Amino acid sequence: ELSKWRPEVIELWEKCSVPETINKETFQKSFIRHVNTTLARSIYNVDNFSAYQATAHAVRDRLIQRWNETQQIHTERDQKRVYYLSLEFLLGRSLDNALLNLGLKDSFGEGVKELGFKMEDILDQEVDAALGNGGLGRLAACYMDSLATLCYPAWGYGVRYTYGIFQQKIVDGYQDEFPDYWLNFDNPWELPRVDIVVDVQFGGHVNKITEGDKVRHEWIGGETVQAVAYDVPIPGYGVKNCINIRLWNSKPRRKFDFGKFNAGEYDQAVQEQMKAEFLTAVLYPNDNHMVGKELRLKQQYFWVAASLHDIVRRFKKSQRDWNEFPDQVAIQLNDTHPALAIVELQRILVDEERLDWDAAWDIVTHTFAFTNHTVLPEAMEKWPVPMISQLLPRHIQIIFDLNLFFLQRVEKFAPGDRDFLARLSIIEESTPQYVRMAHLAIVGSHRVNGVAKLHSKLIKETIFKDFVKYYGPDKFENKTNGITPRRWLHQANPKLSELITETLGHKDWLKDLTLLKKLEESVHDKEFRRRWMAVKHSNKVRLAEYIRDVVDVDVNPNALFDVQVKRIHEYKRQFMNILGVIHRYNTIKSMSPEQMRDVVPRVVIFGGKAAPGYYIAKLVIKLINSVASVVNKDSTIQDLLKVIFIPDYNVSVAEIIIPASDISQHISTAGTEASGTSNMKFVLNCGLILGTVDGANIEIHEEIGDDNIFMFGHLAEQVDDLRYAHRYRDVPMDPHLDAVIKDIESGSFGEARIFAPLINTLTFGKDYYLISDDFGSYLDAQKLVDEAYKKEKDWVKKSILCTANMGQFSSDRAIKEYAESIWGIIPVKV
Ligand code: TH1
């Protein structure tokens, strides 16, 4: 009688659920309802922020509906899913993206306008979800957008950090860090799942239990921390599919130490519980650099254990045989950060599900695949064996067993070759011993991939070459990175998006980026070129206004905007850029007024965060700001040069900067930048690039052709010899560089001693990143940029050809490649 499944009850449920059609009027109703009930406000106290919240909640309602439908259909179909494990998801803002992907921007824009608000102001209220450092985290976000848009059954798993990447302020030219407490106001883009809670265990000990001729292991004792799920819906573009990123938050268990409690130490008992919350408190702010903090290892295991528990629970609901696990589940490891998942799955299968070791291992290795994102030695994760033993006593046993069986097979392949065994071993035999996470990830995966052609070649020839010998080359693939054209063109550059749509006569290019190729036909159309330039100009005006707001410097939108925005790192060589700026400044200063008339005015724009503990990177920021304050005040150079450091570079700021660039710099030492993804964003937004023969620059060059890119510098294969020369011979410094260094040392940009440690990297430090070797060709390339910019018509043509040839670099292409050649999943459209 009371059954909720009775037809009339179901009918009532359906009638009362949120209507599927949504338009301006239903949106306005929803907006006001949220103002009144969710926010408990009235027409008299709705500010822009409340309007943002109300709009966000109205959109959230739609997302949740789509999310539910998608999950229901994916569950019904029960096809193979991919789980993307990433310790970082750099999502940025969600409202604009959701409105555009759902096709609601226009109607909701009208709706808020009638209610007395401007959509622009509303969008500007949102704080970034900045749960990542840089390229790796943003790649994960672009991939989720593509997975949703292409209707793949996919989930992301990550950590819900209470503090995202720190906020950067510039004080007296130096970087200062401030906590990013992004959850200060309610976050409408997450659904707390208070009912989805996983116990995660740390410490304790392992009992070996013999049952007949079998032994099993029991991991007991230690502390338990609870993982609570928060779901973040990710809507696809132009489809109803909406996928999920599940972020785990740590919280104390409600049970606590009653011994202490009874002894009157109530406060201490509570304090110990509170430590649990600390586990997911903060994102580690290091990009491309490993810092071996115990808390970081705990974060990694906490997240991996909760995610695998969830994945296994979902699989077990389907009542299939365990050997079908790899047919239902693909797990992608975004770098080595989740490599413990390999060990955790083996543990679950052997200790909890009682599969025998080899059968379990066969399942594990067919489930996992691993993406490597860097070859920098300082970024390679390795954890001390004693630290893992303390925290995860059963896992360290499994690691040693895995390694033993692995090395036994290697020994058969290369009998007696002890060096070969030592090089391949998961364990580094030092004091203490270390676990090499990349080795663990390779041994536990069926596929390993790099993120651009050169990078994938380099990992096979250098860091993983012994594994290629052992496994053969087929286990190693390339999957060149991609970016989502929805955020990085449609959302960030609405005017260019509109012009493209009008010119092509459709919006299909947003789902098939290769269709941009047709823009090539319009390069000869004068009116089209004029409009193309007008879009760039208005984006430069927008950036100039932003620059005035944040650093109080006026820049001329007619100048050439030269941009380098990315994490500050020695290998990315922002130092070389600012040294080049000093050279330019001194060149202009030495000119007669007639000569000056021939100079192309430039605004050189920097942005990016340095890891808080990275002393040299922070000095680079100081140098940039010191140069800026001298150059920007110098009236003798007639505004021919301005230097700007934009503070707190993040996804939202990138959306303003990228569409406004004429030239952007991607100038890493050859062989060091695995791919880079901002290079793709700039070129897609019709900005030319100045780059080294590194990462995805090479493939961009292949696509857009020699005439539309400025490449310079030594090649990756020359780097070893050049470094050797610096180390063992007296290599004279490039004369222009020498002059610039002497200028800094003479105090032209403030007290010289401040910069001594930075300059020492070139001298005592043997110029590890080869700035001197590339400086001459860098300056030459910059000259070519100046000359090319003077030929306005040709420049616009180049700019159009850039955008037109970026089809390959959509994350849709990348995701299809992963889906087809690694994951074996097929789309399920809602
Ligand atoms: C970056 C790479 O440096 C970059 O070249 C690449 O485009 C991007 O990943 C996406 O593939 C990396 N970020 C990190 C961050 C950490 C550790 C290693 C890397 S590699 C924390």
mmCIF file with all atom_site columns, C-alpha atoms and ligand atoms in Angstrom, residues 88 135-136 139 286-288 335 337 373-374 451 481 571 673-677, ligand 1:
data_model
loop_
_atom_site.group_PDB
_atom_site.id
_atom_site.type_symbol
_atom_site.label_atom_id
_atom_site.label_alt_id
_atom_site.label_comp_id
_atom_site.label_asym_id
_atom_site.label_entity_id
_atom_site.label_seq_id
_atom_site.pdbx_PDB_ins_code
_atom_site.Cartn_x
_atom_site.Cartn_y
_atom_site.Cartn_z
_atom_site.occupancy
_atom_site.B_iso_or_equiv
_atom_site.pdbx_formal_charge
_atom_site.auth_seq_id
_atom_site.auth_comp_id
_atom_site.auth_asym_id
_atom_site.auth_atom_id
_atom_site.pdbx_PDB_model_num
ATOM   1  C CA  . GLU A 1 88  ? 45.270 17.476 -9.348  1.00 0.00 ? 88  GLU A CA  1
ATOM   2  C CA  . GLY A 1 135 ? 49.863 21.810 -16.798 1.00 0.00 ? 135 GLY A CA  1
ATOM   3  C CA  . LEU A 1 136 ? 49.303 18.385 -15.269 1.00 0.00 ? 136 LEU A CA  1
ATOM   4  C CA  . LEU A 1 139 ? 45.301 18.575 -18.531 1.00 0.00 ? 139 LEU A CA  1
ATOM   5  C CA  . ASN A 1 286 ? 55.477 21.837 -6.190  1.00 0.00 ? 286 ASN A CA  1
ATOM   6  C CA  . ASP A 1 287 ? 55.339 21.451 -9.933  1.00 0.00 ? 287 ASP A CA  1
ATOM   7  C CA  . ASN A 1 288 ? 57.816 19.045 -11.482 1.00 0.00 ? 288 ASN A CA  1
ATOM   8  C CA  . ASP A 1 335 ? 51.861 10.408 -13.359 1.00 0.00 ? 335 ASP A CA  1
ATOM   9  C CA  . HIS A 1 337 ? 51.234 10.034 -7.782  1.00 0.00 ? 337 HIS A CA  1
ATOM   10 C CA  . HIS A 1 373 ? 54.742 13.686 -17.711 1.00 0.00 ? 373 HIS A CA  1
ATOM   11 C CA  . THR A 1 374 ? 58.369 14.509 -17.054 1.00 0.00 ? 374 THR A CA  1
ATOM   12 C CA  . VAL A 1 451 ? 52.678 13.265 -23.648 1.00 0.00 ? 451 VAL A CA  1
ATOM   13 C CA  . ASN A 1 481 ? 48.395 16.239 -25.028 1.00 0.00 ? 481 ASN A CA  1
ATOM   14 C CA  . TYR A 1 571 ? 64.091 24.685 -17.029 1.00 0.00 ? 571 TYR A CA  1
ATOM   15 C CA  . GLU A 1 673 ? 59.390 20.320 -21.250 1.00 0.00 ? 673 GLU A CA  1
ATOM   16 C CA  . ALA A 1 674 ? 57.486 17.087 -21.789 1.00 0.00 ? 674 ALA A CA  1
ATOM   17 C CA  . SER A 1 675 ? 54.751 18.747 -23.807 1.00 0.00 ? 675 SER A CA  1
ATOM   18 C CA  . GLY A 1 676 ? 53.486 22.084 -22.618 1.00 0.00 ? 676 GLY A CA  1
ATOM   19 C CA  . THR A 1 677 ? 49.824 22.819 -23.222 1.00 0.00 ? 677 THR A CA  1
HETATM 20 C C1  . TH1 B 2 .   ? 53.625 18.844 -16.690 1.00 0.00 ? 1   TH1 B C1  1
HETATM 21 C C2  . TH1 B 2 .   ? 54.780 18.950 -17.673 1.00 0.00 ? 1   TH1 B C2  1
HETATM 22 O O1  . TH1 B 2 .   ? 55.815 19.706 -17.122 1.00 0.00 ? 1   TH1 B O1  1
HETATM 23 C C3  . TH1 B 2 .   ? 54.282 19.619 -18.951 1.00 0.00 ? 1   TH1 B C3  1
HETATM 24 O O2  . TH1 B 2 .   ? 55.282 19.652 -19.931 1.00 0.00 ? 1   TH1 B O2  1
HETATM 25 C C4  . TH1 B 2 .   ? 53.073 18.865 -19.487 1.00 0.00 ? 1   TH1 B C4  1
HETATM 26 O O3  . TH1 B 2 .   ? 52.494 19.564 -20.558 1.00 0.00 ? 1   TH1 B O3  1
HETATM 27 C C5  . TH1 B 2 .   ? 52.010 18.686 -18.404 1.00 0.00 ? 1   TH1 B C5  1
HETATM 28 O O4  . TH1 B 2 .   ? 52.572 18.069 -17.268 1.00 0.00 ? 1   TH1 B O4  1
HETATM 29 C C6  . TH1 B 2 .   ? 50.850 17.836 -18.862 1.00 0.00 ? 1   TH1 B C6  1
HETATM 30 O O5  . TH1 B 2 .   ? 51.292 16.674 -19.463 1.00 0.00 ? 1   TH1 B O5  1
HETATM 31 C C7  . TH1 B 2 .   ? 53.968 18.279 -15.380 1.00 0.00 ? 1   TH1 B C7  1
HETATM 32 N N1  . TH1 B 2 .   ? 53.440 18.702 -14.244 1.00 0.00 ? 1   TH1 B N1  1
HETATM 33 C C8  . TH1 B 2 .   ? 53.860 18.004 -13.153 1.00 0.00 ? 1   TH1 B C8  1
HETATM 34 C C9  . TH1 B 2 .   ? 53.461 18.208 -11.851 1.00 0.00 ? 1   TH1 B C9  1
HETATM 35 C C10 . TH1 B 2 .   ? 53.971 17.418 -10.844 1.00 0.00 ? 1   TH1 B C10 1
HETATM 36 C C11 . TH1 B 2 .   ? 54.884 16.421 -11.139 1.00 0.00 ? 1   TH1 B C11 1
HETATM 37 C C12 . TH1 B 2 .   ? 55.296 16.210 -12.434 1.00 0.00 ? 1   TH1 B C12 1
HETATM 38 C C13 . TH1 B 2 .   ? 54.771 17.022 -13.457 1.00 0.00 ? 1   TH1 B C13 1
HETATM 39 S S1  . TH1 B 2 .   ? 55.067 17.021 -15.140 1.00 0.00 ? 1   TH1 B S1  1
HETATM 40 C C14 . TH1 B 2 .   ? 53.519 17.633 -9.428  1.00 0.00 ? 1   TH1 B C14 1
#
